PDB file of C-alpha atoms in Angstrom:
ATOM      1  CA  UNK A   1      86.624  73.606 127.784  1.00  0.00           C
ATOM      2  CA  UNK A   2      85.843  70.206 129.392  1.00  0.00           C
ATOM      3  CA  UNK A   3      89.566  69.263 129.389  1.00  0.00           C
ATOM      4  CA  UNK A   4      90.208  72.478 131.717  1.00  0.00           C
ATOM      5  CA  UNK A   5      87.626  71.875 134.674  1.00  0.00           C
ATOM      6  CA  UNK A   6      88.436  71.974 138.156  1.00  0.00           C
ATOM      7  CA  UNK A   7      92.423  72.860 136.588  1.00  0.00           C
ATOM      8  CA  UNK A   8      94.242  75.591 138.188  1.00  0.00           C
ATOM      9  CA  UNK A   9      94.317  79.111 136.013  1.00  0.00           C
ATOM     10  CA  UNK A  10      96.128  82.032 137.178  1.00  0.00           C
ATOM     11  CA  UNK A  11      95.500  85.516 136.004  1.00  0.00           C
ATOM     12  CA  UNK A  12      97.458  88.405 136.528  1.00  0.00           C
ATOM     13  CA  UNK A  13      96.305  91.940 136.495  1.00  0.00           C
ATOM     14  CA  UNK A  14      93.014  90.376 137.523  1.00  0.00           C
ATOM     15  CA  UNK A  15      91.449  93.151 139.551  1.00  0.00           C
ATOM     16  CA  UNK A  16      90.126  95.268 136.571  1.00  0.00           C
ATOM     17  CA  UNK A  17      89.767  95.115 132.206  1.00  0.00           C
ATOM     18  CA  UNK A  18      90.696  92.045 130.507  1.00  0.00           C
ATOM     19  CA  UNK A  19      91.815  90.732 133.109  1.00  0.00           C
ATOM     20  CA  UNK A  20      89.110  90.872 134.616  1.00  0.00           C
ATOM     21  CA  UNK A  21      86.737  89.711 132.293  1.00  0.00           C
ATOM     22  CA  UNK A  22      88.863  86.672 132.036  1.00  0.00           C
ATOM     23  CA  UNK A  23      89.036  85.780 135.583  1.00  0.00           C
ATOM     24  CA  UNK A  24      84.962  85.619 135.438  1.00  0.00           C
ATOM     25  CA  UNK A  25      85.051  83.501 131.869  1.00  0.00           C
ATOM     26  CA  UNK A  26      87.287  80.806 133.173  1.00  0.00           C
ATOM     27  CA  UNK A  27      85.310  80.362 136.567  1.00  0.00           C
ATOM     28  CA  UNK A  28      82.458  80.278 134.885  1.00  0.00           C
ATOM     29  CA  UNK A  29      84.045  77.746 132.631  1.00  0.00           C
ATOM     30  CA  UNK A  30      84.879  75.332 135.403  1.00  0.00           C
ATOM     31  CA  UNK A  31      88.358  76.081 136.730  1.00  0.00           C
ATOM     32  CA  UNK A  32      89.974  77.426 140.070  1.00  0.00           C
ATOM     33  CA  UNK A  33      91.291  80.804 138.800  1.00  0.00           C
ATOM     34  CA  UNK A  34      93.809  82.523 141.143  1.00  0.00           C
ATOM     35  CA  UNK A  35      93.729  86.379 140.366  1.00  0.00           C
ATOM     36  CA  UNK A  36      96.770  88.277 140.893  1.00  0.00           C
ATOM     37  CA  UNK A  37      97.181  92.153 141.334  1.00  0.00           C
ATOM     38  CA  UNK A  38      98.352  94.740 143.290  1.00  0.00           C
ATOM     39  CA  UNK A  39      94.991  95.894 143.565  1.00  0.00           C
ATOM     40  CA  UNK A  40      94.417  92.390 145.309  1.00  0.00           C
ATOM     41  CA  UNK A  41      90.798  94.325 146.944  1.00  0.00           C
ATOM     42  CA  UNK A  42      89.145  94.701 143.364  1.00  0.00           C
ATOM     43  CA  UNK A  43      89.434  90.720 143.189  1.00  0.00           C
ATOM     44  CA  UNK A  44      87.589  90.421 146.494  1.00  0.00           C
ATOM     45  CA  UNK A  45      84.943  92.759 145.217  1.00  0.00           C
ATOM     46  CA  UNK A  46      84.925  90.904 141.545  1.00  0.00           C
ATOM     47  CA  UNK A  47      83.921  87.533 143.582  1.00  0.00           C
ATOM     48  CA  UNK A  48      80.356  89.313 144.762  1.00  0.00           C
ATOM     49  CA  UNK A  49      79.580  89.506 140.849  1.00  0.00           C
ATOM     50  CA  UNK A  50      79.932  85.903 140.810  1.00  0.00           C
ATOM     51  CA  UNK A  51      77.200  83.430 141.226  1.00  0.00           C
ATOM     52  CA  UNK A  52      76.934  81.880 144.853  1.00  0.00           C
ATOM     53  CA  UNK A  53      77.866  78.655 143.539  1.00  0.00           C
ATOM     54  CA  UNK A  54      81.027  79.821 141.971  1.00  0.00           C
ATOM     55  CA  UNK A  55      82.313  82.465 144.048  1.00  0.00           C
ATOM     56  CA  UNK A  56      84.828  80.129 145.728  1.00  0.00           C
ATOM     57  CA  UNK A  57      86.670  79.412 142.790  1.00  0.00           C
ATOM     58  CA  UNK A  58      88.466  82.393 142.351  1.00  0.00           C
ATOM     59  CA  UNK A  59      91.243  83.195 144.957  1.00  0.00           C
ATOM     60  CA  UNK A  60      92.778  86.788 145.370  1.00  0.00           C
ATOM     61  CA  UNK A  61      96.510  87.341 145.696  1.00  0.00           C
ATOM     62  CA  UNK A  62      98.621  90.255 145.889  1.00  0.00           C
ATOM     63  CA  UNK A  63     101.688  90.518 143.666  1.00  0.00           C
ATOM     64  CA  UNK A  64     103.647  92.904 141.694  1.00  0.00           C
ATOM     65  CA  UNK A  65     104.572  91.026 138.282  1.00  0.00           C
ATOM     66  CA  UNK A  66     107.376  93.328 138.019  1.00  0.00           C
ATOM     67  CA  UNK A  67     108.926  92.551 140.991  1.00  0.00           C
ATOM     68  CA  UNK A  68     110.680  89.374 140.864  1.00  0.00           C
ATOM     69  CA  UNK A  69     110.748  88.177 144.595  1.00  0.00           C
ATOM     70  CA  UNK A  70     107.202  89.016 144.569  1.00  0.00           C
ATOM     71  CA  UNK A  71     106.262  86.432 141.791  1.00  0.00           C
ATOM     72  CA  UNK A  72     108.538  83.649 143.171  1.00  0.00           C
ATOM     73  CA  UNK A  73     106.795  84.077 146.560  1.00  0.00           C
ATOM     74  CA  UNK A  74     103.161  84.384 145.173  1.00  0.00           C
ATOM     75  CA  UNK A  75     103.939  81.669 142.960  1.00  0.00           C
ATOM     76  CA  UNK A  76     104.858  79.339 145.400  1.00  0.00           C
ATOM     77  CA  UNK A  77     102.182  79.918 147.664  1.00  0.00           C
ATOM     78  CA  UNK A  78     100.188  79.096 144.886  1.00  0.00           C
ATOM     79  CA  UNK A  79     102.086  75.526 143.715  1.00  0.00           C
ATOM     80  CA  UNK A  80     102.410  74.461 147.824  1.00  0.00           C
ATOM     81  CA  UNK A  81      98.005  75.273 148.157  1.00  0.00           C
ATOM     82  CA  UNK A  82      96.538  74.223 144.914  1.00  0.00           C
ATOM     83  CA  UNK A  83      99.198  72.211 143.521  1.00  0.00           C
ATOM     84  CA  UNK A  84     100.587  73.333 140.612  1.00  0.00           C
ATOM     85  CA  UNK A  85      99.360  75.856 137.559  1.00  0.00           C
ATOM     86  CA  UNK A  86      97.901  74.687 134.288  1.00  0.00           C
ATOM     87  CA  UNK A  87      96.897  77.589 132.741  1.00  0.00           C
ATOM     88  CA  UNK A  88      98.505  80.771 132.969  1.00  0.00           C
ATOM     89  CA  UNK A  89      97.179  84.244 131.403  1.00  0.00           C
ATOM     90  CA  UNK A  90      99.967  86.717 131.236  1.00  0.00           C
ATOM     91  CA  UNK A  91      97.542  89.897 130.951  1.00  0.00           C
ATOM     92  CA  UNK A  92      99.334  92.924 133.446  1.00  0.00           C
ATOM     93  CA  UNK A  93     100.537  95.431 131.561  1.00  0.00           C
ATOM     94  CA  UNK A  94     101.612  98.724 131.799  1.00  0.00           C
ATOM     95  CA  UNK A  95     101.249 102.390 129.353  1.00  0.00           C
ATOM     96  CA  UNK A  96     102.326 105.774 130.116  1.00  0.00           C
ATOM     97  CA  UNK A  97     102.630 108.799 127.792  1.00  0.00           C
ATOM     98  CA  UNK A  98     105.834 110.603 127.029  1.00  0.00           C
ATOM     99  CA  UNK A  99     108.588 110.698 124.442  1.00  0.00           C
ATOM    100  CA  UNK A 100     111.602 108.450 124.315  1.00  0.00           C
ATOM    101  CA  UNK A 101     113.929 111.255 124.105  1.00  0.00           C
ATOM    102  CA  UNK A 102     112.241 113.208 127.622  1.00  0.00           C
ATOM    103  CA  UNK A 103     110.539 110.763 129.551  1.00  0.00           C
ATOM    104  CA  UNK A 104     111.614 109.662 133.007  1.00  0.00           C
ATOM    105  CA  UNK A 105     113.849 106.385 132.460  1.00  0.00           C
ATOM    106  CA  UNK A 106     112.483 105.230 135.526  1.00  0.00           C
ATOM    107  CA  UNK A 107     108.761 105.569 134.400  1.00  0.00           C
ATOM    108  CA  UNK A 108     110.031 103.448 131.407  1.00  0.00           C
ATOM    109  CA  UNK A 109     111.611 101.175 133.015  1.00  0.00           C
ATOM    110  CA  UNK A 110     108.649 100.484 134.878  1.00  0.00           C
ATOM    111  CA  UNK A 111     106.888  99.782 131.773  1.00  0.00           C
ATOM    112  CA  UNK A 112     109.367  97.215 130.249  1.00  0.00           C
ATOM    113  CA  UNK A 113     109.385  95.873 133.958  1.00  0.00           C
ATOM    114  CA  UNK A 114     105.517  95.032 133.728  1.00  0.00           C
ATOM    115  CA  UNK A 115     105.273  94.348 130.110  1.00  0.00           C
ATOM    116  CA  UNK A 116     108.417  91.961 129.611  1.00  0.00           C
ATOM    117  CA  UNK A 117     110.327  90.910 132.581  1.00  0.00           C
ATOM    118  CA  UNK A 118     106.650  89.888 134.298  1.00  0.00           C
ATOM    119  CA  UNK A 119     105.960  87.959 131.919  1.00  0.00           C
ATOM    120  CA  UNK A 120     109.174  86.136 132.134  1.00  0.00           C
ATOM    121  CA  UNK A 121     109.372  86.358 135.627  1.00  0.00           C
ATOM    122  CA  UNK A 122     105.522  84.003 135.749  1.00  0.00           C
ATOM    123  CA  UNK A 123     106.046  81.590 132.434  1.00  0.00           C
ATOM    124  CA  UNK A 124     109.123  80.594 133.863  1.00  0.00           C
ATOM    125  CA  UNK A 125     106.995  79.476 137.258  1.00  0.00           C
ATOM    126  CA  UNK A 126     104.383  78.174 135.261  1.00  0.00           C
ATOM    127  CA  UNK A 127     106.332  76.359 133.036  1.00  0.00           C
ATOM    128  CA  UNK A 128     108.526  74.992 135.696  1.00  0.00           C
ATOM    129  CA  UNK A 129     104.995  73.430 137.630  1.00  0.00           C
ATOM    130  CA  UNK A 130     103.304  72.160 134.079  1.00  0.00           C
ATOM    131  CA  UNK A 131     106.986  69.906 132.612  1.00  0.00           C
ATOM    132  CA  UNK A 132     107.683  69.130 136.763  1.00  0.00           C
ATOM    133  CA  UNK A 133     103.507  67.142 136.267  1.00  0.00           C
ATOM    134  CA  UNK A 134     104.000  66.764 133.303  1.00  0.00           C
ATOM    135  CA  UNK A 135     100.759  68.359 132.077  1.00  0.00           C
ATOM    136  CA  UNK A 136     100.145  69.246 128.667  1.00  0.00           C
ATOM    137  CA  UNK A 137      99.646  73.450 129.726  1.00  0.00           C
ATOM    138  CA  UNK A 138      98.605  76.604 128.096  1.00  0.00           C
ATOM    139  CA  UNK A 139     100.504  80.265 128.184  1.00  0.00           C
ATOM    140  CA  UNK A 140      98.794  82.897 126.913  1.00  0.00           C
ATOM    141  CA  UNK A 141     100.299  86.326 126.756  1.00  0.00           C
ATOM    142  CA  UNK A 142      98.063  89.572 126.051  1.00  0.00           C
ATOM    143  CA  UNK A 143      99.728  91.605 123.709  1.00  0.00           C
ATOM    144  CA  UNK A 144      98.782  94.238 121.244  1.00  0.00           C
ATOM    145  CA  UNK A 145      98.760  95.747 117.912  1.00  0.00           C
ATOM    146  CA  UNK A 146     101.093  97.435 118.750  1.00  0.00           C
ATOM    147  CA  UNK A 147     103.540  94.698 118.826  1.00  0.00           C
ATOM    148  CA  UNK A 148     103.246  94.524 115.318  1.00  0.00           C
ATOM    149  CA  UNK A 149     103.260  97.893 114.210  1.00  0.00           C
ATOM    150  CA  UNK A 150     104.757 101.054 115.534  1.00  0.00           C
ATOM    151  CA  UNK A 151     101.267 102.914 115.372  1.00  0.00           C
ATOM    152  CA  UNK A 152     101.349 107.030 114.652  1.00  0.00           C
ATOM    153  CA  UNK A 153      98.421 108.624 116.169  1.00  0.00           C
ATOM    154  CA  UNK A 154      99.878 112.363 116.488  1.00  0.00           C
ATOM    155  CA  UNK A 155     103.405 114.531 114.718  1.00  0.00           C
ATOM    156  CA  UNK A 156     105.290 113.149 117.738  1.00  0.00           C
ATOM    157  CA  UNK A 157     103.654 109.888 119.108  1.00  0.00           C
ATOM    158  CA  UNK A 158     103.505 109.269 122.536  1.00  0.00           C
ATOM    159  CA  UNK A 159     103.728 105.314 122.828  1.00  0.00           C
ATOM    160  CA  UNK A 160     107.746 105.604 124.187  1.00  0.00           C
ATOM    161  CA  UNK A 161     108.765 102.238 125.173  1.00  0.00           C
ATOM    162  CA  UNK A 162     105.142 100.744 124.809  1.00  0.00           C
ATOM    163  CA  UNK A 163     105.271  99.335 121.567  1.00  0.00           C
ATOM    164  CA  UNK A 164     109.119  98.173 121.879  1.00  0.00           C
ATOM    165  CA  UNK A 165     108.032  95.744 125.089  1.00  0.00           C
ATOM    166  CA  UNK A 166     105.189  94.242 123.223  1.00  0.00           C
ATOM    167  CA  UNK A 167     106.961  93.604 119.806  1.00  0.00           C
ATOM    168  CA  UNK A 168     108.858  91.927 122.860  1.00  0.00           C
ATOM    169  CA  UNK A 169     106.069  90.015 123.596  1.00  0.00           C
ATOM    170  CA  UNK A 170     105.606  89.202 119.987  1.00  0.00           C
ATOM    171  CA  UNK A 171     109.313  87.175 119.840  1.00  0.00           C
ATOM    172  CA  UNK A 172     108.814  85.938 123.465  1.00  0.00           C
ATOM    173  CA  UNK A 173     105.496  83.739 122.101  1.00  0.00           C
ATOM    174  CA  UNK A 174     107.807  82.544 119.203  1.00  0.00           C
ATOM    175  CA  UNK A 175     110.529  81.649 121.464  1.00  0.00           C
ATOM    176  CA  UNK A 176     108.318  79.921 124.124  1.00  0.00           C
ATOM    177  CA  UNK A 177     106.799  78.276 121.118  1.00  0.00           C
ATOM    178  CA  UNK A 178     110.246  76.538 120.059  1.00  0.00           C
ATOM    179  CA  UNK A 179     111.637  76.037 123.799  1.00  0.00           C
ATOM    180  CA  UNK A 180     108.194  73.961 124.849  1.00  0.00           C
ATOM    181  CA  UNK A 181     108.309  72.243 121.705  1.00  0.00           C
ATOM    182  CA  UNK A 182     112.045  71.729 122.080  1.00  0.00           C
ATOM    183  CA  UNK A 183     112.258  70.516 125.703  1.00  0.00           C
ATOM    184  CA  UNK A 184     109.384  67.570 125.090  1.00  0.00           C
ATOM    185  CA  UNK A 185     106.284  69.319 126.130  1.00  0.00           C
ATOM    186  CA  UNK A 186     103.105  70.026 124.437  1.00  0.00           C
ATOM    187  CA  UNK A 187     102.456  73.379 126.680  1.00  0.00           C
ATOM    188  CA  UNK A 188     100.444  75.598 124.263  1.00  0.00           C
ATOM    189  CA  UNK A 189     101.215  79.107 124.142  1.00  0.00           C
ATOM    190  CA  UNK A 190      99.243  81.923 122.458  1.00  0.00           C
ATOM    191  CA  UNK A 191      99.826  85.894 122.052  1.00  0.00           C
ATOM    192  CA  UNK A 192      96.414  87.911 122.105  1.00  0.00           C
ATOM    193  CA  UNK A 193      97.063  91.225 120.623  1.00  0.00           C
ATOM    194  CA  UNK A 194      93.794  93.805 120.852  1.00  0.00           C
ATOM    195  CA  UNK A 195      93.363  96.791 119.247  1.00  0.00           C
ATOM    196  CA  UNK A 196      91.796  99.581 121.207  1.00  0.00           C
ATOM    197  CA  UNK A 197      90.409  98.508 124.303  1.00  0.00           C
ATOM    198  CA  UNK A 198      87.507 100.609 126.399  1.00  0.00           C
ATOM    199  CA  UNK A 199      89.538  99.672 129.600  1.00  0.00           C
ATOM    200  CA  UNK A 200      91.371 101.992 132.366  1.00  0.00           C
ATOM    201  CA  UNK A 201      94.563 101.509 131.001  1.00  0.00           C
ATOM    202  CA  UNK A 202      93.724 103.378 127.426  1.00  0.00           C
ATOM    203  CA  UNK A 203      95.351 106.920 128.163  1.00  0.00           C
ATOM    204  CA  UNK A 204      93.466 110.040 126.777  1.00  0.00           C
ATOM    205  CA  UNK A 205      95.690 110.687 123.785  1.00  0.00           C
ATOM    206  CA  UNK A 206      94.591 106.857 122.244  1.00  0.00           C
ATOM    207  CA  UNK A 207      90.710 107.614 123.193  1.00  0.00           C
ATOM    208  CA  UNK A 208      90.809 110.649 121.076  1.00  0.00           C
ATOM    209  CA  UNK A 209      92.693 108.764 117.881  1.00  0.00           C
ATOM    210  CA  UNK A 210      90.433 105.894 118.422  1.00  0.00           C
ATOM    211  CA  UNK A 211      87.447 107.736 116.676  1.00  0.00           C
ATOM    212  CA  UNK A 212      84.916 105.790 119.114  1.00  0.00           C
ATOM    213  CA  UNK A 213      85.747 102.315 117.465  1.00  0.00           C
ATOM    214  CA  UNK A 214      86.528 100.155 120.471  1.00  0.00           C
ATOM    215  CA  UNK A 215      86.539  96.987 121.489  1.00  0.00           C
ATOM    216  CA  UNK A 216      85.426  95.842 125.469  1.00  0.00           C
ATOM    217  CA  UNK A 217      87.391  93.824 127.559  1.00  0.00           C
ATOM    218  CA  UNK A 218      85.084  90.731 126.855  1.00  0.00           C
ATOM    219  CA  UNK A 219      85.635  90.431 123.663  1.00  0.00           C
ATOM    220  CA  UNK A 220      89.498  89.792 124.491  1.00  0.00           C
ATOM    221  CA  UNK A 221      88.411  87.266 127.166  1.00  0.00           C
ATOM    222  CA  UNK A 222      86.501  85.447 124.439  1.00  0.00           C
ATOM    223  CA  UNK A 223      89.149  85.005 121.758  1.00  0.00           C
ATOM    224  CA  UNK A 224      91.226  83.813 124.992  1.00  0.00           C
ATOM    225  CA  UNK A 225      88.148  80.913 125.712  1.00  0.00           C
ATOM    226  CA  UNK A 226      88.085  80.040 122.314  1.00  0.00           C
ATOM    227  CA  UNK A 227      92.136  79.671 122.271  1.00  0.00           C
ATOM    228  CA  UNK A 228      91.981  77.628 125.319  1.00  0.00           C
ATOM    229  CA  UNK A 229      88.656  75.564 123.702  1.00  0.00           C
ATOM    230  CA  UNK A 230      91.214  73.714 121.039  1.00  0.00           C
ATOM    231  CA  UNK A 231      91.373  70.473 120.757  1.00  0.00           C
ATOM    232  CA  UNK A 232      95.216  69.420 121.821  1.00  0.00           C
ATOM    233  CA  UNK A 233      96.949  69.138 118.640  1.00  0.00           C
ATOM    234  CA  UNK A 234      95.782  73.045 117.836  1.00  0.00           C
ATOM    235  CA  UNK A 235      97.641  76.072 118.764  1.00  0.00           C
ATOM    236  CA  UNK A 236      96.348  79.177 118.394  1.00  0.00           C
ATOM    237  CA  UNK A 237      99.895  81.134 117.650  1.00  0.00           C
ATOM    238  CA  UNK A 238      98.422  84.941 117.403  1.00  0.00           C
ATOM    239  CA  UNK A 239      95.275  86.317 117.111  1.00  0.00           C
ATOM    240  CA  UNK A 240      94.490  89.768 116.294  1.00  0.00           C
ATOM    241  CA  UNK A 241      91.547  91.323 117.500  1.00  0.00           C
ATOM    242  CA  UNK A 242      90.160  94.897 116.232  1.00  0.00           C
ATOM    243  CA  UNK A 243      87.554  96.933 116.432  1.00  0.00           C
ATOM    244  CA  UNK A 244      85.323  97.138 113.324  1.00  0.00           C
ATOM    245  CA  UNK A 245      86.759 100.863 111.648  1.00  0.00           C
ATOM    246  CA  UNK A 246      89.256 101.036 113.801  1.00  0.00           C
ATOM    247  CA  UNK A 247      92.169 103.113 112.067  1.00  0.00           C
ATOM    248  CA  UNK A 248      95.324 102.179 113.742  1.00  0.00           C
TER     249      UNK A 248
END
C-alpha cells in the first residue's frame, strides 16, 4: 500500500458495514479517506474508534449518491479542499423486499438510483479528477453475488430489482475497464461481489436462507486492501467472496 499514502480515498456509504470497515482499513493504511453518507453523524462517531494519531485523516461529508446535484456538489468540495481523488470505493447500496410485479416503482427506483446511477454519478467525478492529474487511479465498485446469479431463496423471491442493478454493476466494471484503457489511462477498476454479509443492510428474509454462514464486513474491506496492494501492471477484475457453506 506504500504507493497509496497520504493519497486521497473517498468512500461512500461510509457511516456503517463495509463501508465502514473500509474507511478504518485505508486510514490505517496511510491515506486521507473522505467518508460520504447521509448518515454523515455515524462518520463523526467512527473517527473516536480511531487511534489519536489517525483520527484526522478521515473527513465526514454528507451526500446522497443517488441524487445527482448532491454528488457534483460534494464532489467538488472535495477536488477544491484536498485536491483531487485517487481512489474511489463505490460501496452505497441499496435492498428492499417486494416483488417486481407489486412493489412500489418508486421504492425501486430508489434502488436502481443508489445501486447504478450513484455509481455513475461518482466514477464519472473521480475519473474526471484522476485523467485531469493524470494519476494512475483505482475504482472499485462493491457488488454482489447476486450480480452474477439471479439467487432463489423462497417459491417467489423477493430480490425485485436488486439483482438486475448489480448484474448492472457487473457490465459497468467491464465497460469502465475498456473506456480507461481506451482513453490512455491506467485507472484500475475492480468489482467486489460478497456473498452474505452480517451487515444492516441484509433484510430478514436473506438472514433466514443464509443458514448462519456469513461473512463480516471486514472481510470485504480486506479483499478491497489486497486489490488496492497490486503492483501497477495488476488488476484485480472481480473477486468473489463467500462464506464457507454458504448455499446461495
Amino acid at each position: 500500500m506504500e504507493r497509496w499514502q497520504n493519497k486521497v480515498a473517498v468512500v461512500t456509504g461510509a457511516s456503517s458495514g463495509i463501508g465502514s470497515a473500509v474507511a478504518k482499513d485505508l486510514v490505517n493504511s496511510g491515506l486521507l479517506v473522505i467518508g460520504l453518507a447521509r448518515r454523515v453523524q455515524r462518520i463523526e462517531e467512527l473517527k473516536n474508534q480511531l487511534p489519536d494519531d489517525k483520527n484526522s485523516q478521515l473527513v465526514a461529508l454528507k451526500c446522497d449518491v443517488s441524487n445527482l446535484e448532491s454528488v457534483n456538489e460534494t464532489f467538488d468540495k472535495i477536488i477544491s479542499k484536498f485536491g483531487g481523488i485517487d481512489v474511489l470505493i463505490n460501496n452505497a447500496g441499496c435492498l428492499k423486499g417486494g416483488q417486481l410485479v407489486t412493489m412500489d416503482v418508486n421504492e425501486m427506483q430508489q434502488i436502481l438510483q443508489t445501486n447504478v446511477m450513484g455509481v455513475i454519478y461518482c466514477t464519472q467525478k473521480a475519473f474526471k479528477s484522476m485523467k485531469e492529474r493524470k494519476v494512475d487511479g483505482h475504482v472499485v465498485l462493491v457488488n454482489s453475488i447476486a450480480g452474477h446469479k439471479v439467487l432463489a431463496c423462497s417459491e417467489v423471491p423477493e430480490f425485485n430489482i436488486y439483482p438486475p442493478s448489480k448484474f448492472a454493476i457487473t457490465a459497468i466494471t467491464e465497460l469502465l475497464r475498456q473506456e480507461f484503457r481506451g482513453l490512455g489511462t491506467k485507472i484500475k477498476v475492480t468489482s467486489i461481489s460478497p456473498g452474505t454479509v452480517d451487515t444492516e443492510i441484509l433484510p430478514d428474509f436473506i438472514r433466514k436462507y443464509a443458514n448462519g454462514c456469513f461473512l463480516q464486513a471486514e472481510d470485504i474491506s480486506s479483499g478491497i486492501m489486497y486489490a488496492l496492494s497490486t503492483p501497477p501492471h495488476v488488476q484485480i477484475h472481480e473477486m468473489i467472496i463467500k462464506p464457507v457453506g454458504e448455499m446461495f
